[in-house]
Coordinates of C-alpha atoms in Angstrom, one line a residue:
M1 CA 6.8 -16.0 13.2
N2 CA 5.5 -18.3 10.5
R3 CA 6.3 -17.6 6.8
R4 CA 2.8 -16.4 5.9
K5 CA 2.6 -13.9 8.7
F6 CA 6.1 -12.6 8.0
F7 CA 5.4 -11.9 4.3
T8 CA 2.1 -10.2 4.9
T9 CA 3.3 -7.7 7.5
S10 CA 5.7 -5.7 5.4
A11 CA 4.1 -2.4 6.2
G12 CA 4.7 -3.1 9.9
L13 CA 8.4 -3.5 9.1
A14 CA 8.7 -0.2 7.5
G15 CA 9.5 1.9 10.5
A16 CA 12.3 -0.3 11.7
F17 CA 13.7 -0.8 8.2
A18 CA 13.6 3.0 7.5
A19 CA 15.2 3.9 10.8
Y20 CA 18.0 1.4 10.3
H21 CA 18.8 2.3 6.7
G22 CA 18.0 6.0 6.8
I23 CA 16.4 5.9 3.3
L24 CA 12.7 6.7 4.2
A25 CA 11.9 9.8 2.3
A26 CA 11.9 13.3 3.8
P27 CA 8.7 15.3 4.2
A28 CA 7.2 17.0 1.2
R29 CA 9.5 19.6 -0.5
K30 CA 8.6 22.8 -2.4
S31 CA 11.5 22.5 -4.8
P32 CA 13.2 19.5 -6.5
L33 CA 16.5 18.1 -5.4
T34 CA 19.7 19.4 -7.1
P35 CA 21.4 16.9 -9.4
Q36 CA 24.0 16.2 -6.8
E37 CA 21.4 15.7 -4.0
F38 CA 19.5 13.3 -6.2
Q39 CA 22.7 11.4 -7.1
A40 CA 23.5 10.9 -3.4
K41 CA 20.0 9.4 -2.8
I42 CA 20.2 6.7 -5.4
I43 CA 20.4 3.8 -2.9
G44 CA 18.2 0.8 -2.1
P45 CA 15.2 -0.5 -3.9
V46 CA 13.6 1.6 -6.6
L47 CA 9.9 1.3 -7.0
S48 CA 9.1 1.2 -10.7
V49 CA 5.4 1.6 -10.9
P50 CA 3.8 -0.4 -13.7
T51 CA 1.0 1.2 -15.8
C52 CA -2.1 -0.6 -14.6
Y53 CA -5.5 -0.7 -16.4
R54 CA -9.2 -1.1 -15.6
Q55 CA -11.2 -3.7 -17.5
D56 CA -12.2 -1.0 -20.0
L57 CA -8.4 -0.5 -20.5
S58 CA -8.4 3.0 -19.1
L59 CA -5.7 3.8 -16.7
D60 CA -6.2 2.3 -13.2
M61 CA -5.1 5.4 -11.2
P62 CA -6.3 4.2 -7.8
G63 CA -4.5 0.9 -8.3
M64 CA -1.2 2.6 -9.1
R65 CA -1.6 4.9 -6.1
R66 CA -2.0 1.8 -3.9
I67 CA 1.2 0.4 -5.3
V68 CA 3.0 3.7 -4.6
E69 CA 1.6 3.7 -1.1
L70 CA 2.7 0.1 -0.5
G71 CA 6.3 0.9 -1.6
I72 CA 6.7 4.1 0.4
S73 CA 5.1 2.7 3.5
S74 CA 7.5 -0.2 3.3
G75 CA 10.5 2.0 3.3
C76 CA 11.2 2.5 -0.4
G77 CA 12.9 5.9 -0.9
I78 CA 12.8 6.2 -4.7
V79 CA 9.8 5.9 -7.1
T80 CA 10.2 6.0 -10.9
L81 CA 8.5 6.0 -14.2
T82 CA 10.2 4.4 -17.2
A83 CA 9.2 4.0 -20.8
G84 CA 9.3 0.2 -20.7
N85 CA 7.5 -0.7 -17.5
N86 CA 5.0 2.1 -18.1
Q87 CA 4.3 0.9 -21.7
Y88 CA 4.7 4.3 -23.2
D89 CA 4.3 2.6 -26.6
L90 CA 0.7 1.8 -25.7
L91 CA -0.1 5.2 -24.2
N92 CA -0.8 8.5 -26.0
Y93 CA 1.0 11.6 -24.8
D94 CA -1.9 13.0 -22.8
E95 CA -2.1 9.6 -21.0
I96 CA 1.6 9.8 -20.2
K97 CA 1.2 13.3 -18.8
D98 CA -1.8 12.1 -16.7
L99 CA 0.2 9.1 -15.4
T100 CA 3.1 11.4 -14.5
R101 CA 0.8 13.8 -12.7
E102 CA -0.9 11.0 -10.8
I103 CA 2.3 9.3 -9.6
I104 CA 4.0 12.6 -8.6
D105 CA 0.9 13.5 -6.6
A106 CA 0.8 10.0 -5.0
V107 CA 4.4 10.3 -4.0
D108 CA 3.7 13.8 -2.5
G109 CA 7.4 14.5 -1.7
R110 CA 7.7 11.5 0.5
A111 CA 10.3 9.8 -1.8
V112 CA 12.6 10.8 -4.6
M113 CA 10.5 10.9 -7.8
I114 CA 12.0 10.2 -11.2
A115 CA 9.9 11.1 -14.2
A116 CA 10.8 9.6 -17.6
T117 CA 10.7 10.5 -21.3
G118 CA 10.2 8.2 -24.2
K119 CA 12.2 7.9 -27.4
W120 CA 10.8 11.3 -28.5
E121 CA 11.8 14.2 -30.7
T122 CA 13.6 17.0 -28.8
D123 CA 10.5 19.4 -28.7
Q124 CA 8.4 16.7 -27.0
A125 CA 11.2 15.7 -24.6
V126 CA 11.7 19.4 -23.6
D127 CA 7.9 19.9 -23.1
Y128 CA 7.8 16.8 -20.9
A129 CA 10.8 17.9 -18.9
K130 CA 9.3 21.3 -18.1
F131 CA 5.9 19.6 -17.3
A132 CA 7.4 17.0 -14.9
T133 CA 9.6 19.6 -13.2
E134 CA 6.7 22.0 -12.6
L135 CA 4.8 19.1 -11.0
G136 CA 7.7 18.3 -8.6
A137 CA 9.8 15.5 -10.2
D138 CA 13.2 15.3 -8.6
A139 CA 15.0 13.8 -11.7
L140 CA 14.3 12.9 -15.3
Q141 CA 15.2 9.6 -16.9
V142 CA 15.8 10.3 -20.6
T143 CA 15.4 7.4 -23.0
L144 CA 17.9 8.0 -25.9
P145 CA 16.2 8.4 -29.3
A146 CA 17.7 7.3 -32.5
L147 CA 20.0 10.2 -33.3
D148 CA 23.5 10.6 -34.5
D149 CA 26.0 11.8 -31.9
D150 CA 25.9 15.6 -32.7
R151 CA 22.1 15.6 -32.7
M152 CA 22.1 13.6 -29.5
I153 CA 24.2 16.2 -27.8
G154 CA 21.8 18.9 -29.0
H155 CA 18.9 16.9 -27.7
F156 CA 20.4 16.6 -24.2
A157 CA 21.5 20.2 -24.2
A158 CA 17.9 21.3 -24.9
I159 CA 16.6 19.1 -22.1
T160 CA 19.2 20.1 -19.5
S161 CA 18.5 23.8 -20.4
A162 CA 14.8 23.2 -19.8
T163 CA 15.0 21.6 -16.3
P164 CA 17.4 22.0 -13.3
V165 CA 16.9 18.4 -12.1
G166 CA 19.3 15.5 -12.4
I167 CA 19.3 13.5 -15.6
V168 CA 19.4 9.7 -15.8
L169 CA 20.7 8.2 -19.1
H170 CA 18.5 5.3 -20.4
G171 CA 20.1 3.6 -23.4
D172 CA 23.5 2.1 -24.4
P173 CA 25.4 4.8 -26.3
P174 CA 29.0 4.3 -27.2
M175 CA 31.6 5.4 -24.6
P176 CA 32.8 8.5 -26.6
L177 CA 29.2 9.8 -26.7
I178 CA 28.8 9.2 -23.0
S179 CA 32.0 11.2 -22.4
R180 CA 30.5 14.1 -24.3
L181 CA 27.1 13.8 -22.5
L182 CA 28.9 13.9 -19.1
E183 CA 30.2 17.4 -19.9
M184 CA 26.7 18.4 -18.9
E185 CA 26.9 18.6 -15.1
S186 CA 23.2 17.6 -14.5
V187 CA 23.8 14.2 -16.1
V188 CA 24.5 12.2 -13.0
A189 CA 23.1 8.7 -13.3
F190 CA 22.7 5.7 -15.6
K191 CA 20.1 3.0 -15.8
E192 CA 22.1 -0.2 -16.2
E193 CA 20.6 -3.2 -18.0
Y194 CA 23.1 -4.4 -20.5
N195 CA 25.8 -7.0 -20.8
T196 CA 28.8 -7.1 -18.4
I197 CA 31.4 -6.1 -21.0
Y198 CA 29.5 -2.8 -21.7
S199 CA 28.6 -2.1 -18.1
L200 CA 32.1 -2.7 -16.8
Q201 CA 33.4 -0.3 -19.3
L202 CA 31.0 2.2 -17.9
Y203 CA 32.4 1.6 -14.4
R204 CA 36.0 1.7 -15.5
S205 CA 35.6 4.9 -17.5
F206 CA 32.9 6.8 -15.6
G207 CA 32.2 5.1 -12.3
K208 CA 33.5 8.1 -10.3
R209 CA 31.4 10.5 -12.2
I210 CA 28.0 8.9 -12.5
T211 CA 25.9 6.6 -10.4
L212 CA 24.7 3.4 -12.0
F213 CA 21.7 1.5 -10.8
A214 CA 20.3 -1.8 -12.1
G215 CA 17.2 -1.5 -14.3
G216 CA 16.0 -5.0 -13.5
E217 CA 16.6 -7.9 -11.2
K218 CA 18.4 -8.1 -7.8
A219 CA 21.0 -10.4 -9.5
R220 CA 22.2 -7.4 -11.5
L221 CA 22.9 -5.5 -8.3
L222 CA 24.9 -8.5 -7.0
T223 CA 26.9 -8.6 -10.2
Y224 CA 27.9 -4.9 -9.9
Y225 CA 28.0 -4.6 -6.1
P226 CA 31.8 -4.9 -6.0
Y227 CA 32.1 -1.9 -8.4
G228 CA 29.8 0.4 -6.3
M229 CA 26.2 -0.3 -7.4
R230 CA 23.8 0.2 -4.5
A231 CA 20.3 0.5 -6.1
W232 CA 18.1 -1.5 -8.4
Y233 CA 14.6 -1.5 -9.9
S234 CA 12.5 -3.7 -7.6
T235 CA 9.6 -5.6 -9.0
F236 CA 8.9 -7.1 -5.6
M237 CA 8.3 -3.6 -4.2
T238 CA 5.0 -3.6 -6.2
F239 CA 3.5 -6.6 -4.5
A240 CA 5.7 -8.3 -1.8
P241 CA 8.1 -5.6 -0.5
S242 CA 9.3 -7.7 2.3
V243 CA 11.4 -9.8 -0.2
A244 CA 13.2 -6.6 -1.4
I245 CA 13.7 -5.6 2.3
Q246 CA 15.3 -8.9 3.1
F247 CA 17.6 -8.7 0.1
W248 CA 18.6 -5.1 0.9
D249 CA 19.3 -6.0 4.6
A250 CA 21.6 -8.8 3.4
I251 CA 23.4 -6.4 1.0
R252 CA 23.9 -3.8 3.7
A253 CA 25.3 -6.5 6.0
D254 CA 27.7 -7.7 3.2
D255 CA 26.0 -11.1 3.4
L256 CA 26.2 -11.8 -0.3
K257 CA 25.5 -15.5 0.2
K258 CA 22.2 -14.7 1.8
A259 CA 21.4 -12.2 -0.8
G260 CA 22.1 -14.8 -3.5
E261 CA 19.8 -17.3 -1.7
I262 CA 17.0 -14.7 -1.8
V263 CA 17.5 -14.2 -5.5
L264 CA 17.4 -18.0 -6.2
R265 CA 14.4 -18.6 -3.9
Y266 CA 12.2 -15.8 -5.1
E267 CA 13.4 -13.7 -8.0
T268 CA 14.5 -16.5 -10.3
P269 CA 11.2 -18.4 -10.4
V270 CA 9.3 -15.1 -10.7
F271 CA 11.3 -13.9 -13.7
Q272 CA 11.1 -17.3 -15.4
R273 CA 7.4 -16.5 -15.6
W274 CA 7.6 -12.7 -16.0
S275 CA 5.6 -10.9 -18.7
H276 CA 3.7 -7.6 -18.5
A277 CA 0.5 -9.8 -18.2
F278 CA 2.0 -11.8 -15.4
W279 CA 3.0 -8.7 -13.5
R280 CA -0.4 -7.1 -13.8
A281 CA -2.0 -10.4 -12.7
T282 CA 0.3 -10.5 -9.7
C283 CA -0.7 -6.9 -8.7
E284 CA -4.4 -8.1 -8.8
H285 CA -3.6 -11.3 -6.8
F286 CA -2.0 -9.3 -4.0
G287 CA -4.9 -6.9 -4.0
F288 CA -3.3 -3.6 -5.3
A289 CA -4.4 -3.1 -8.9
S290 CA -6.2 -4.9 -11.8
R291 CA -5.0 -7.7 -14.1
W292 CA -6.2 -6.0 -17.3
I293 CA -3.6 -5.0 -19.9
R294 CA -3.6 -3.5 -23.4
G295 CA -2.5 -5.6 -26.3
P296 CA -0.5 -7.2 -27.7
E297 CA -0.4 -9.2 -24.5
T298 CA -3.6 -10.8 -23.1
A299 CA -4.8 -10.5 -19.5
F300 CA -4.8 -13.6 -17.4
N301 CA -8.0 -15.6 -17.3
D302 CA -9.5 -17.1 -14.1
E303 CA -7.7 -20.4 -14.5
Q304 CA -4.4 -18.7 -15.0
M305 CA -5.1 -16.5 -11.9
Q306 CA -5.6 -19.8 -9.9
E307 CA -2.3 -21.1 -11.2
L308 CA -0.6 -17.9 -10.3
A309 CA -2.0 -18.0 -6.7
A310 CA -0.7 -21.6 -6.3
F311 CA 2.7 -20.5 -7.6
F312 CA 3.1 -17.7 -5.1
E313 CA 1.8 -19.9 -2.3
S314 CA 4.6 -22.3 -3.2
L315 CA 7.0 -19.5 -2.5
G316 CA 5.4 -18.6 0.8
L317 CA 4.1 -15.3 -0.5
F318 CA 0.4 -14.5 0.2
P319 CA -1.8 -11.5 -0.3
P320 CA -2.2 -9.2 2.8
A321 CA -4.8 -10.7 5.2

């Protein structure tokens, strides 16, 4: 099979991939997962859906639904929102709720669905937790606001009282505060995206209590694989899921040399160019959403789109035929 054909038939690989790895989502559920059930399912690529926009800068809901469909049909078992990739700082609260509703509806119980707060006051975080849970979210990623330790404990106590779902910590609090937060049984996961000194302290102190997953590149998963990490946010799941599938196959086979080669061949050059504008342009190039983006970044122009197409062609990655 030639390289172009291989990378444009990822949907056709989904059945075999899912059957082999056992991570394709179950049928639609009427109730969310328990925190422990959620924790057990944090494995494999995590589809972090970017907020996409139309040319008038309204939310491109059909485009985001296509990205969700691409990921799930390719075997991805976890879909997430997150304050950074979803640009919560550029959305108002009603838009965040609309986005949450749309993505949960698009997932439709076929994958684990993680909703996410921003750096909000407690009342807003509690309101969102109730809202997302009622819609069917399986877990809630909580971005830590700027609070002292005692107020942070109160913040999380209010959230965990408002929803029965598993909680993912998003931030880098000191170890003593994490120890106090973990007294709440529903806090079961941590989005890891910090330096190795901090993250290895997490594994040493709490690795048997919480599940850590990488908030960014495949290379982060390779770094922490010896300590038990088995999941990562996958940018490639939003446009070229076959790359993520190849990487995960190599990880599951303990072929770390091959996994590293995939990182260097595909991920490194992509992340050398990465920006929110680059990501949205990539989603348009591969035919799933629109290139447009709210400021301060500027959407790619036609010349930049041509350069982007040539770049992906040099990697052997092409839009679906």
